[in-house]
PDB file of C-alpha atoms in Angstrom:
ATOM      1  CA  MET A   1     -10.341 -36.180  40.141  1.00 83.00           C
ATOM      2  CA  HIS A   2     -11.269 -32.689  39.625  1.00 86.00           C
ATOM      3  CA  PRO A   3      -8.693 -29.553  39.711  1.00 85.00           C
ATOM      4  CA  CYS A   4      -9.096 -26.915  42.797  1.00 88.00           C
ATOM      5  CA  LYS A   5     -11.511 -24.454  42.718  1.00 89.00           C
ATOM      6  CA  ARG A   6      -9.750 -21.177  42.199  1.00 93.00           C
ATOM      7  CA  ILE A   7     -11.461 -18.796  45.050  1.00 94.00           C
ATOM      8  CA  CYS A   8     -11.377 -15.166  44.925  1.00 96.00           C
ATOM      9  CA  ASP A   9      -9.050 -13.744  47.676  1.00 94.00           C
ATOM     10  CA  ILE A  10     -11.182 -10.622  48.424  1.00 94.00           C
ATOM     11  CA  THR A  11     -15.003 -12.475  48.332  1.00 95.00           C
ATOM     12  CA  GLY A  12     -14.283 -15.988  48.794  1.00 94.00           C
ATOM     13  CA  PHE A  13     -16.478 -16.979  46.027  1.00 96.00           C
ATOM     14  CA  GLU A  14     -15.555 -18.981  42.961  1.00 96.00           C
ATOM     15  CA  ALA A  15     -12.736 -16.907  40.868  1.00 96.00           C
ATOM     16  CA  PRO A  16     -12.463 -17.636  37.561  1.00 96.00           C
ATOM     17  CA  TYR A  17     -10.013 -15.028  36.868  1.00 97.00           C
ATOM     18  CA  TYR A  18      -6.892 -13.202  38.208  1.00 93.00           C
ATOM     19  CA  ASP A  19      -5.015  -9.857  37.657  1.00 95.00           C
ATOM     20  CA  PRO A  20      -1.455 -10.585  36.230  1.00 94.00           C
ATOM     21  CA  ARG A  21      -0.051  -7.666  38.047  1.00 93.00           C
ATOM     22  CA  THR A  22      -1.232  -8.690  41.453  1.00 92.00           C
ATOM     23  CA  ASN A  23      -1.594 -12.541  41.191  1.00 91.00           C
ATOM     24  CA  LEU A  24      -4.741 -12.298  43.215  1.00 95.00           C
ATOM     25  CA  ARG A  25      -7.707 -14.234  42.014  1.00 96.00           C
ATOM     26  CA  TYR A  26     -11.155 -12.426  41.031  1.00 97.00           C
ATOM     27  CA  ALA A  27     -14.513 -12.988  41.032  1.00 97.00           C
ATOM     28  CA  ASN A  28     -16.218 -10.305  39.137  1.00 97.00           C
ATOM     29  CA  ALA A  29     -15.199  -6.972  37.789  1.00 97.00           C
ATOM     30  CA  GLU A  30     -16.170  -5.076  40.754  1.00 98.00           C
ATOM     31  CA  VAL A  31     -13.543  -6.803  42.689  1.00 97.00           C
ATOM     32  CA  PHE A  32     -10.899  -6.364  39.924  1.00 97.00           C
ATOM     33  CA  LYS A  33     -11.551  -2.633  40.396  1.00 97.00           C
ATOM     34  CA  ALA A  34     -11.069  -2.594  44.058  1.00 96.00           C
ATOM     35  CA  ILE A  35      -8.044  -4.754  43.317  1.00 96.00           C
ATOM     36  CA  ARG A  36      -6.196  -2.264  41.022  1.00 96.00           C
ATOM     37  CA  SER A  37      -7.153   0.372  43.506  1.00 96.00           C
ATOM     38  CA  LEU A  38      -5.248  -1.602  46.395  1.00 95.00           C
ATOM     39  CA  PRO A  39      -1.898  -0.497  48.136  1.00 94.00           C
ATOM     40  CA  ASN A  40       1.067  -2.825  47.482  1.00 91.00           C
ATOM     41  CA  ASP A  41       1.234  -3.649  51.393  1.00 91.00           C
ATOM     42  CA  TYR A  42      -2.221  -4.659  50.578  1.00 93.00           C
ATOM     43  CA  VAL A  43      -1.341  -7.008  47.670  1.00 92.00           C
ATOM     44  CA  GLN A  44       1.459  -8.709  49.662  1.00 91.00           C
ATOM     45  CA  ARG A  45      -0.777  -9.159  52.615  1.00 91.00           C
ATOM     46  CA  TYR A  46      -3.543 -11.464  50.440  1.00 92.00           C
ATOM     47  CA  LEU A  47      -0.687 -12.836  48.978  1.00 91.00           C
ATOM     48  CA  ALA A  48       0.435 -13.838  52.278  1.00 89.00           C
ATOM     49  CA  LEU A  49      -2.962 -15.030  53.319  1.00 90.00           C
ATOM     50  CA  ARG A  50      -2.701 -17.582  50.572  1.00 86.00           C
ATOM     51  CA  ASP A  51       0.695 -18.689  50.669  1.00 81.00           C
ATOM     52  CA  ALA A  52       1.155 -17.653  47.411  1.00 72.00           C
ATOM     53  CA  ALA A  53       3.798 -16.158  45.322  1.00 62.00           C
ATOM     54  CA  VAL A  54       5.047 -12.701  47.004  1.00 61.00           C
ATOM     55  CA  ALA A  55       5.076 -10.176  43.808  1.00 58.00           C
ATOM     56  CA  LYS A  56       7.951  -7.473  44.039  1.00 58.00           C
ATOM     57  CA  TRP A  57       7.282  -3.967  42.995  1.00 56.00           C
ATOM     58  CA  ASN A  58       9.708  -1.265  42.112  1.00 59.00           C
ATOM     59  CA  PRO A  59       8.459   2.604  43.211  1.00 58.00           C
ATOM     60  CA  GLU A  60       7.169   3.595  40.091  1.00 63.00           C
ATOM     61  CA  GLY A  61       4.552   0.700  40.783  1.00 59.00           C
ATOM     62  CA  GLY A  62       5.930  -1.797  37.961  1.00 60.00           C
ATOM     63  CA  LEU A  63       5.975  -5.590  38.244  1.00 56.00           C
ATOM     64  CA  LEU A  64       9.958  -6.646  38.883  1.00 57.00           C
ATOM     65  CA  SER A  65       9.605 -10.252  39.457  1.00 51.00           C
ATOM     66  CA  SER A  66       8.120 -12.749  41.605  1.00 50.00           C
ATOM     67  CA  SER A  67       8.911 -15.393  44.086  1.00 48.00           C
ATOM     68  CA  SER A  68       7.523 -18.195  45.305  1.00 45.00           C
ATOM     69  CA  ALA A  69       6.998 -19.108  49.042  1.00 40.00           C
TER      70      ALA A  69
END
């Protein structure tokens, strides 16, 4: 058996990378820039769609912790 392929949370293409700040998976640098420009509530929605850990952010934009669903 092979491991499951990781899929980009934005484009749906295969995603060899993930952003450690948001936990979103991405396919290329262009998508990475888009992810970094997303407001926190959009990031939370993308993570919820994947049923992934939802990151908790403080008001200054830093990651506090993450909890799994």
